[in-house]
Coordinates of C-alpha atoms in Angstrom, one line a residue:
M1 CA -28.3 -44.1 11.4
V2 CA -25.2 -44.2 13.5
A3 CA -25.0 -48.0 13.3
T4 CA -25.2 -47.7 9.5
L5 CA -22.4 -45.2 9.4
F6 CA -20.1 -47.5 11.4
R7 CA -20.7 -50.3 8.9
L8 CA -19.2 -48.3 6.1
P9 CA -15.9 -49.5 4.7
T10 CA -12.8 -48.3 6.5
E11 CA -11.7 -46.1 3.6
L12 CA -15.0 -44.2 3.7
L13 CA -15.0 -43.8 7.4
E14 CA -11.4 -42.4 7.2
E15 CA -12.6 -39.9 4.6
A16 CA -15.5 -38.8 6.9
F17 CA -13.3 -38.6 10.0
S18 CA -10.6 -36.6 8.2
Y19 CA -12.8 -33.5 8.3
L20 CA -12.9 -33.6 12.1
S21 CA -10.7 -31.4 14.3
R22 CA -8.1 -33.0 16.5
Q23 CA -10.2 -32.3 19.5
E24 CA -13.3 -34.0 17.9
L25 CA -11.2 -37.0 16.9
Q26 CA -9.9 -37.3 20.5
S27 CA -13.5 -37.5 21.7
L28 CA -14.7 -39.8 19.0
I29 CA -12.2 -42.6 19.6
F30 CA -13.8 -43.3 23.0
V31 CA -17.3 -43.9 21.5
C32 CA -16.6 -47.5 20.4
K33 CA -13.9 -49.8 19.3
R34 CA -14.8 -49.2 15.6
C35 CA -14.2 -45.4 16.1
A36 CA -11.0 -46.1 17.9
D37 CA -9.7 -48.4 15.2
V38 CA -10.4 -45.8 12.4
G39 CA -9.8 -42.6 14.4
R40 CA -6.5 -43.3 16.2
P41 CA -4.4 -43.6 13.1
L42 CA -5.8 -40.3 11.9
L43 CA -5.2 -38.8 15.3
Y44 CA -1.5 -39.6 15.1
Q45 CA -0.9 -38.4 11.5
Y46 CA 0.6 -35.2 13.0
I47 CA 2.6 -35.8 16.2
S48 CA 4.5 -33.4 18.5
L49 CA 6.4 -35.2 21.2
E50 CA 8.5 -33.6 23.9
S51 CA 10.9 -35.4 26.1
G52 CA 9.6 -33.7 29.2
Q53 CA 5.9 -34.4 28.6
E54 CA 4.3 -36.3 31.4
N55 CA 2.7 -39.1 29.3
V56 CA 5.2 -39.1 26.4
Q57 CA 6.4 -42.7 27.1
H58 CA 2.8 -43.9 26.9
T59 CA 2.4 -42.3 23.5
L60 CA 5.8 -43.6 22.3
N61 CA 4.9 -47.1 23.4
L62 CA 1.5 -47.0 21.7
L63 CA 3.1 -45.9 18.4
Y64 CA 6.0 -48.3 18.6
R65 CA 3.7 -51.3 19.3
E66 CA 1.0 -50.5 16.8
P67 CA 2.4 -50.4 13.2
T68 CA -1.1 -49.7 11.8
I69 CA -1.0 -46.4 13.7
A70 CA 2.7 -45.6 13.1
I71 CA 2.3 -46.1 9.4
K72 CA -0.1 -43.2 9.3
I73 CA 2.4 -40.6 10.7
S74 CA 3.1 -38.0 8.1
D75 CA 4.4 -35.0 10.1
A76 CA 6.5 -35.3 13.3
V77 CA 8.1 -32.8 15.7
L78 CA 10.5 -34.1 18.3
T79 CA 11.6 -31.7 21.1
T80 CA 14.5 -32.8 23.3
E81 CA 14.7 -30.9 26.6
P82 CA 17.1 -31.1 29.6
P83 CA 18.0 -33.0 31.7
I84 CA 19.5 -35.5 29.3
G85 CA 19.8 -39.0 30.8
D86 CA 22.0 -41.9 29.8
V87 CA 19.1 -43.7 28.0
P88 CA 17.5 -41.7 25.1
W89 CA 13.9 -40.7 25.7
I90 CA 12.9 -42.1 22.3
L91 CA 14.2 -45.3 20.5
P92 CA 16.5 -44.5 17.6
D93 CA 14.5 -46.8 15.3
F94 CA 11.2 -45.3 16.3
F95 CA 10.2 -44.4 12.7
S96 CA 10.8 -48.0 11.4
Y97 CA 7.1 -48.3 10.4
S98 CA 6.6 -44.7 9.3
V99 CA 6.7 -45.2 5.6
N100 CA 4.4 -42.2 5.1
L101 CA 6.5 -39.7 7.1
R102 CA 6.9 -36.6 4.9
S103 CA 8.1 -33.9 7.4
L104 CA 10.4 -34.2 10.4
E105 CA 11.3 -31.3 12.7
L106 CA 13.9 -31.7 15.4
R107 CA 14.2 -29.2 18.3
G108 CA 17.4 -30.3 19.7
F109 CA 18.9 -33.6 18.6
P110 CA 17.2 -36.6 20.4
F111 CA 20.4 -38.7 20.6
S112 CA 23.8 -37.9 22.1
Q113 CA 25.6 -41.2 21.4
P114 CA 27.1 -41.9 17.9
H115 CA 25.7 -45.4 17.9
D116 CA 22.1 -44.2 18.4
Q117 CA 22.6 -41.3 16.0
G118 CA 23.7 -43.8 13.3
I119 CA 20.6 -46.0 13.8
F120 CA 18.3 -43.0 13.7
N121 CA 19.9 -41.8 10.5
K122 CA 19.8 -45.2 8.8
T123 CA 16.1 -45.7 9.9
L124 CA 15.2 -42.4 8.2
Q125 CA 17.2 -43.2 5.1
T126 CA 15.8 -46.8 4.6
K127 CA 12.3 -46.8 6.3
C128 CA 11.0 -43.3 5.4
P129 CA 11.1 -43.1 1.6
K130 CA 8.6 -40.2 1.5
L131 CA 10.6 -37.9 3.8
V132 CA 11.0 -34.6 1.9
K133 CA 11.0 -31.9 4.6
F134 CA 13.6 -31.6 7.4
S135 CA 13.8 -28.8 10.0
Y136 CA 16.3 -28.4 12.8
Y137 CA 16.4 -25.9 15.7
P138 CA 19.0 -26.0 18.4
G139 CA 18.2 -27.5 21.8
A140 CA 19.6 -29.6 24.6
V141 CA 21.6 -32.0 22.4
R142 CA 23.7 -30.6 19.5
F143 CA 23.5 -31.9 16.0
P144 CA 25.9 -34.7 15.2
E145 CA 29.4 -33.5 14.1
S146 CA 29.4 -35.8 11.1
G147 CA 27.7 -38.7 9.4
F148 CA 24.1 -37.5 9.4
E149 CA 22.9 -37.4 5.8
L150 CA 19.5 -37.5 4.1
S151 CA 19.0 -37.6 0.4
G152 CA 16.0 -36.8 -1.7
L153 CA 14.9 -33.9 0.5
R154 CA 12.9 -31.0 -1.0
C155 CA 12.8 -28.6 1.9
I156 CA 15.5 -27.9 4.6
T157 CA 15.1 -25.4 7.4
W158 CA 18.1 -24.9 9.6
Q159 CA 18.9 -22.7 12.6
S160 CA 22.3 -23.2 14.2
S161 CA 23.2 -22.7 17.9
L162 CA 26.4 -20.8 16.9
A163 CA 25.1 -18.9 13.9
T164 CA 26.1 -21.1 11.0
I165 CA 29.8 -21.3 11.6
D166 CA 29.1 -24.9 12.7
L167 CA 26.9 -25.6 9.7
K168 CA 26.5 -29.4 9.9
V169 CA 23.6 -29.4 7.5
A170 CA 26.0 -29.0 4.5
P171 CA 26.3 -32.8 3.9
M172 CA 22.6 -33.1 3.8
M173 CA 22.3 -30.3 1.3
T174 CA 25.0 -32.0 -0.9
A175 CA 23.1 -35.3 -0.8
S176 CA 19.9 -33.6 -1.8
V177 CA 21.4 -31.1 -4.2
E178 CA 19.2 -32.3 -7.2
S179 CA 15.9 -32.4 -5.3
L180 CA 15.9 -29.4 -3.0
T181 CA 13.3 -26.8 -3.8
H182 CA 13.2 -24.8 -0.5
I183 CA 16.2 -23.8 1.6
S184 CA 15.7 -21.6 4.7
F185 CA 18.4 -20.4 7.1
K186 CA 16.8 -19.1 10.3
G187 CA 18.5 -16.6 12.6
M188 CA 22.0 -15.1 12.1
V189 CA 24.7 -16.5 9.8
V190 CA 28.4 -16.1 9.5
H191 CA 30.2 -15.9 6.2
R192 CA 33.9 -16.5 6.3
A193 CA 36.3 -17.9 3.7
D194 CA 36.5 -21.7 3.6
Q195 CA 33.9 -22.0 6.4
P196 CA 30.7 -24.1 6.0
Y197 CA 28.4 -21.3 4.8
D198 CA 31.0 -20.4 2.2
H199 CA 31.0 -24.0 0.9
F200 CA 27.1 -23.8 0.8
L201 CA 27.3 -20.8 -1.5
K202 CA 29.4 -22.8 -3.9
L203 CA 26.7 -25.5 -4.4
R204 CA 24.0 -25.2 -7.1
F205 CA 20.4 -26.4 -6.8
P206 CA 18.7 -26.7 -10.2
N207 CA 15.2 -27.1 -8.8
L208 CA 15.4 -24.3 -6.1
T209 CA 12.3 -22.1 -6.0
S210 CA 12.5 -20.7 -2.4
L211 CA 15.7 -19.3 -0.8
E212 CA 16.1 -17.7 2.6
L213 CA 19.8 -16.9 3.3
G214 CA 19.4 -15.9 6.9
S215 CA 20.6 -12.6 8.5
L216 CA 24.3 -11.8 8.2
I217 CA 26.0 -11.2 11.5
Q218 CA 29.7 -11.6 10.6
T219 CA 31.9 -11.7 7.6
N220 CA 35.6 -11.3 6.6
T221 CA 34.7 -8.6 4.1
Q222 CA 31.3 -7.2 3.2
E223 CA 32.3 -6.8 -0.5
R224 CA 33.3 -10.4 -0.9
T225 CA 30.2 -11.6 0.8
N226 CA 28.0 -9.5 -1.4
I227 CA 29.7 -10.8 -4.5
A228 CA 29.3 -14.4 -3.3
I229 CA 25.6 -14.2 -2.5
T230 CA 24.8 -12.3 -5.7
E231 CA 26.7 -14.9 -7.9
F232 CA 24.9 -17.7 -6.0
I233 CA 21.5 -16.1 -6.5
M234 CA 22.0 -15.1 -10.1
D235 CA 23.5 -18.4 -11.3
P236 CA 21.4 -19.5 -14.3
R237 CA 20.8 -22.8 -12.5
H238 CA 18.8 -20.8 -9.9
G239 CA 16.5 -19.2 -12.4
L240 CA 13.4 -20.9 -10.9
I241 CA 13.6 -18.9 -7.7
K242 CA 10.2 -17.4 -6.8
H243 CA 10.8 -16.4 -3.2
L244 CA 14.0 -14.7 -2.0
S245 CA 14.9 -13.6 1.5
L246 CA 18.1 -11.6 2.3
G247 CA 17.5 -11.4 6.0
R248 CA 15.2 -10.1 8.8
K249 CA 17.8 -8.5 11.1
R250 CA 21.0 -6.5 10.8
S251 CA 23.9 -6.2 13.1
N252 CA 26.1 -3.1 13.1
D253 CA 24.7 -2.1 9.8
M254 CA 25.9 -5.5 8.3
F255 CA 23.5 -7.2 6.0
F256 CA 23.3 -9.1 2.7
Q257 CA 23.2 -6.7 -0.3
L258 CA 23.0 -7.6 -4.0
R259 CA 25.8 -6.3 -6.2
G260 CA 24.4 -3.9 -8.8
D261 CA 27.2 -4.7 -11.3
L262 CA 26.1 -8.3 -11.4
L263 CA 22.3 -7.6 -11.9
G264 CA 20.5 -7.1 -15.1
S265 CA 16.9 -6.5 -16.2
D266 CA 16.4 -10.2 -16.8
S267 CA 17.7 -11.3 -13.4
L268 CA 15.5 -13.4 -11.1
P269 CA 13.0 -13.9 -14.0
N270 CA 10.4 -15.8 -11.8
L271 CA 10.6 -13.7 -8.7
Q272 CA 7.2 -13.3 -7.0
S273 CA 8.1 -12.7 -3.3
F274 CA 10.9 -10.8 -1.7
E275 CA 12.0 -10.3 1.9
G276 CA 14.8 -8.1 3.0
F277 CA 15.7 -4.4 3.4
P278 CA 14.8 -1.2 1.5
E279 CA 18.4 -1.0 0.2
N280 CA 17.9 -4.4 -1.5
V281 CA 14.8 -3.2 -3.3
A282 CA 16.5 0.1 -4.2
V283 CA 19.4 -1.6 -6.0
M284 CA 17.1 -4.0 -7.9
A285 CA 15.0 -1.0 -9.0
Q286 CA 18.2 0.9 -10.0
C287 CA 19.3 -2.0 -12.1
Q288 CA 15.8 -2.2 -13.6
V289 CA 15.2 -5.8 -12.6
R290 CA 12.0 -6.4 -14.5
S291 CA 10.5 -9.1 -12.2
L292 CA 10.6 -6.7 -9.2
F293 CA 7.7 -4.7 -10.7
G294 CA 5.6 -7.8 -10.8
I295 CA 6.1 -9.3 -7.3
T296 CA 3.0 -10.0 -5.3
S297 CA 4.5 -10.3 -1.8
L298 CA 7.0 -8.0 0.0
S299 CA 8.5 -8.1 3.5
L300 CA 10.7 -5.1 4.5
Y301 CA 12.7 -4.4 7.7
C302 CA 13.1 -0.7 7.9
F303 CA 15.6 1.0 10.1
A304 CA 15.4 4.7 11.1
D305 CA 18.6 6.8 11.4
A306 CA 19.6 8.7 14.5
N307 CA 17.0 11.4 13.7
G308 CA 14.2 8.9 13.3
D309 CA 14.1 9.3 9.5
F310 CA 13.7 6.4 7.1
N311 CA 16.0 7.7 4.3
D312 CA 16.6 4.3 2.9
V313 CA 12.8 3.9 2.3
D314 CA 12.7 7.3 0.6
Q315 CA 15.6 6.2 -1.7
M316 CA 13.8 3.0 -2.5
F317 CA 10.7 4.9 -3.5
E318 CA 12.7 7.2 -5.7
N319 CA 14.5 4.4 -7.5
I320 CA 11.3 2.6 -8.3
R321 CA 9.7 5.8 -9.7
T322 CA 12.7 6.8 -11.8
N323 CA 13.6 3.4 -13.3
A324 CA 10.3 1.9 -14.1
S325 CA 9.9 3.7 -17.4
A326 CA 13.1 2.1 -18.8
I327 CA 11.4 -1.3 -18.8
A328 CA 7.9 0.0 -19.7
A329 CA 6.6 -0.7 -16.2
P330 CA 4.3 1.6 -14.1
P331 CA 6.2 3.6 -11.5
K332 CA 4.6 1.5 -8.7
L333 CA 4.5 -2.0 -7.4
S334 CA 1.0 -2.5 -8.8
A335 CA 0.9 -6.3 -8.5
L336 CA 1.7 -6.3 -4.8
Q337 CA -1.0 -7.8 -2.6
S338 CA 0.8 -8.7 0.6
L339 CA 3.0 -6.2 2.5
R340 CA 4.9 -6.7 5.7
L341 CA 6.6 -3.8 7.4
E342 CA 8.8 -4.1 10.4
L343 CA 9.8 -0.7 11.6
S344 CA 12.8 -0.1 14.0
N345 CA 12.3 1.8 17.2
V346 CA 8.9 0.3 17.9
H347 CA 8.9 -0.6 21.6
L348 CA 5.7 -2.6 22.2
H349 CA 6.3 -2.9 26.0
H350 CA 5.6 0.9 26.4
R351 CA 2.4 2.8 26.0
M352 CA 3.3 5.4 23.4
A353 CA -0.1 6.8 22.4
S354 CA 1.4 10.4 22.4
N355 CA 4.0 9.4 19.8
V356 CA 1.9 7.3 17.4
T357 CA 1.1 10.2 15.1
D358 CA 4.7 11.0 14.4
I359 CA 4.4 12.5 10.9
R360 CA 7.5 10.7 9.6
R361 CA 6.1 7.3 10.3
L362 CA 2.6 8.3 9.1
N363 CA 4.2 9.5 5.9
R364 CA 5.9 6.1 5.4
M365 CA 2.6 4.3 5.8
D366 CA 1.0 6.7 3.2
G367 CA 4.0 6.3 1.0
F368 CA 3.7 2.5 0.9
A369 CA 0.0 2.8 0.2
D370 CA 0.8 5.0 -2.8
M371 CA 3.6 2.8 -4.1
C372 CA 1.6 -0.4 -3.6
P373 CA -2.0 0.5 -4.4
G374 CA -3.4 -3.0 -4.6
I375 CA -2.5 -4.2 -1.1
T376 CA -5.0 -6.5 0.4
R377 CA -3.0 -7.9 3.3
W378 CA -0.8 -5.8 5.6
Q379 CA 1.3 -7.0 8.5
G380 CA 3.6 -5.1 10.8
N381 CA 4.6 -3.9 14.2
L382 CA 2.6 -0.7 15.0
W383 CA 2.8 1.1 18.2
P384 CA 0.0 0.9 20.8
M385 CA -2.5 3.5 19.8
Y386 CA -6.1 4.7 20.2
A387 CA -8.8 3.9 17.6
H388 CA -8.5 7.2 15.7
D389 CA -4.7 7.0 15.4
F390 CA -5.0 3.4 14.3
M391 CA -7.4 4.4 11.6
R392 CA -5.1 7.2 10.3
M393 CA -2.4 4.7 9.6
F394 CA -4.6 2.9 7.0
T395 CA -6.4 5.9 5.5
M396 CA -5.0 5.4 2.0
Y397 CA -5.2 1.5 1.9
E398 CA -8.3 1.3 -0.4
H399 CA -8.3 -2.4 -1.0
L400 CA -7.2 -3.7 2.4
E401 CA -8.9 -6.9 3.6
T402 CA -6.6 -8.1 6.4
I403 CA -4.4 -6.3 9.0
S404 CA -2.1 -8.3 11.3
V405 CA -0.3 -6.7 14.2
P406 CA 1.2 -7.8 17.5
R407 CA -1.3 -8.1 20.3
L408 CA 0.3 -5.3 22.3
S409 CA -0.4 -2.9 19.4
L410 CA -4.1 -3.3 20.4
I411 CA -3.8 -2.8 24.1
Y412 CA -6.3 0.1 24.0
I413 CA -9.1 -2.1 22.5
G414 CA -11.1 -2.0 25.7
H415 CA -14.2 -4.0 26.5
D416 CA -16.0 -3.2 23.3
P417 CA -14.0 -4.1 20.2
R418 CA -16.7 -2.7 18.0
E419 CA -16.0 0.9 19.2
F420 CA -12.3 0.5 18.8
F421 CA -12.5 -0.9 15.2
R422 CA -15.3 1.2 13.9
P423 CA -13.1 4.1 12.6
V424 CA -10.8 1.8 10.6
V425 CA -13.6 -0.4 9.3
D426 CA -15.5 2.7 8.2
Q427 CA -12.4 4.0 6.5
C428 CA -11.3 0.7 4.8
R429 CA -14.5 -0.4 3.2
N430 CA -13.1 -3.8 2.2
L431 CA -11.5 -4.7 5.6
K432 CA -12.7 -8.1 6.7
R433 CA -10.5 -8.9 9.8
I434 CA -7.7 -7.8 12.1
I435 CA -5.4 -10.3 13.6
A436 CA -3.8 -9.8 17.0
Q437 CA -0.7 -11.9 16.9
K438 CA 0.5 -13.8 19.9
P439 CA 3.8 -12.9 21.5
P440 CA 6.6 -14.9 20.0
Y441 CA 8.0 -18.0 21.8
T442 CA 4.7 -18.5 23.7
E443 CA 2.0 -21.1 23.6
L444 CA -0.8 -18.6 23.5
N445 CA -3.2 -18.3 20.6
H446 CA -3.6 -15.6 18.0
S447 CA -6.9 -13.6 18.2
V448 CA -8.8 -13.0 14.9
Y449 CA -11.4 -10.2 14.9
S450 CA -13.8 -10.5 12.0
F451 CA -16.1 -7.7 11.0
I452 CA -19.8 -8.2 10.0
R453 CA -21.3 -5.3 8.0
D454 CA -24.8 -4.4 7.3
I455 CA -26.3 -4.0 3.8
C456 CA -24.8 -0.5 3.6
G457 CA -21.3 -1.8 4.5
D458 CA -21.3 -0.3 8.0
L459 CA -20.0 -2.2 11.0
Q460 CA -22.7 -4.2 12.6
S461 CA -20.8 -6.5 14.9
V462 CA -17.4 -8.0 15.7
T463 CA -16.6 -11.7 16.3
M464 CA -13.4 -13.0 17.8
E465 CA -11.9 -16.5 17.6
H466 CA -8.6 -17.9 18.9
T467 CA -6.3 -19.9 16.7
R468 CA -2.8 -21.2 16.5
D469 CA -2.7 -21.1 12.7
I470 CA -3.2 -17.8 10.9
S471 CA -1.7 -18.9 7.6
M472 CA -5.2 -19.3 6.2
Y473 CA -5.6 -15.6 6.5
G474 CA -2.6 -14.8 4.4
A475 CA -0.3 -13.9 7.3
F476 CA 3.4 -14.1 6.7

């Protein structure tokens, strides 16, 4: 049977092997030469290489010497770590055979010399015709000052080491202005007159469907910035936007805000997903933006005042209720399925069981359940709490299927997860799983607790698995 399998054409074997995990493929290539010949190209479809890895040169040499393997690379992550030597850790024409490369992520730039940077850029331009996704995160070597351009990109993710005042990605965006569909600024951004971010806001992207503007940290004038970003977003050439993010953090009460006098009921006609602050949603509701009442995904970053009150959230609720009737919409976000709430003043390094039932925070949770009755996925940063308090937070979430919280929110889970989760599983009859997210910037795995119910719907057992990818569960 096994011998017959290995006599199959290469294309059929590749199809069969494609369903195997990376770990299974790693084991399979040592079975025989036939397995190695078919399995190794699949194994290296997705590569993540770090300059400090012990055996990285062995991997680089293999891929450089074997075009039949290099040609299969579709996704690559290159991480450049200190110390930086005189000789680059990777050859600048490394991707010469990677004609199927679609996604490239750089964590730090791999080349410090202009000559090597030029070869690297030319190789990507001429040898990687399918490259459509580019991501950059700061690291040991800074991005080239000039001359690095890629055209035909669809997705750009950018995080600058000095906010975006040194926005060197602008030439790349200009070169790909007709093709870009996704633009994402990570971290904090600076908006000043005649600086790179200001020039970015003057560009127009006719195929843009997803826009993340980053979190504002500095500006000449808040009013000018708000006008600039509103005009950029509301330009008719950006009418295809489905996902919009106005930030995840705010500094000294500074944040991107839409100008109400530039909004209308027909603004953002295709909006399905929004990320930002309650004040953003409040102004859209006040301006009776019709698409707001049909969004399916919402991420909000809520900040309490000095007294611990969430007045901006209350104002958002009020604006939604009072303005919905003007556009014949129900006074709720009835289409919403995914909700992410990040609440300020949640300190996950403390055990705060005595504070978790704070009535103001509990009221906010109940308020969102009332405003968004169809929620099936909830994600947020809850305090560490005992089983009964955890259940109280979700009493009104009738359709909830998935809860995702930081691992430290579940520090009271104890040795028997079934006893901890029983109250919330009994209360939320559709709940299927709870995800304990790994701490950020760590190599740990997420933990997924799945609930098995008996014929009456009562909790029978709890299973747990560790995974690095929770996107399949609808996590943000």
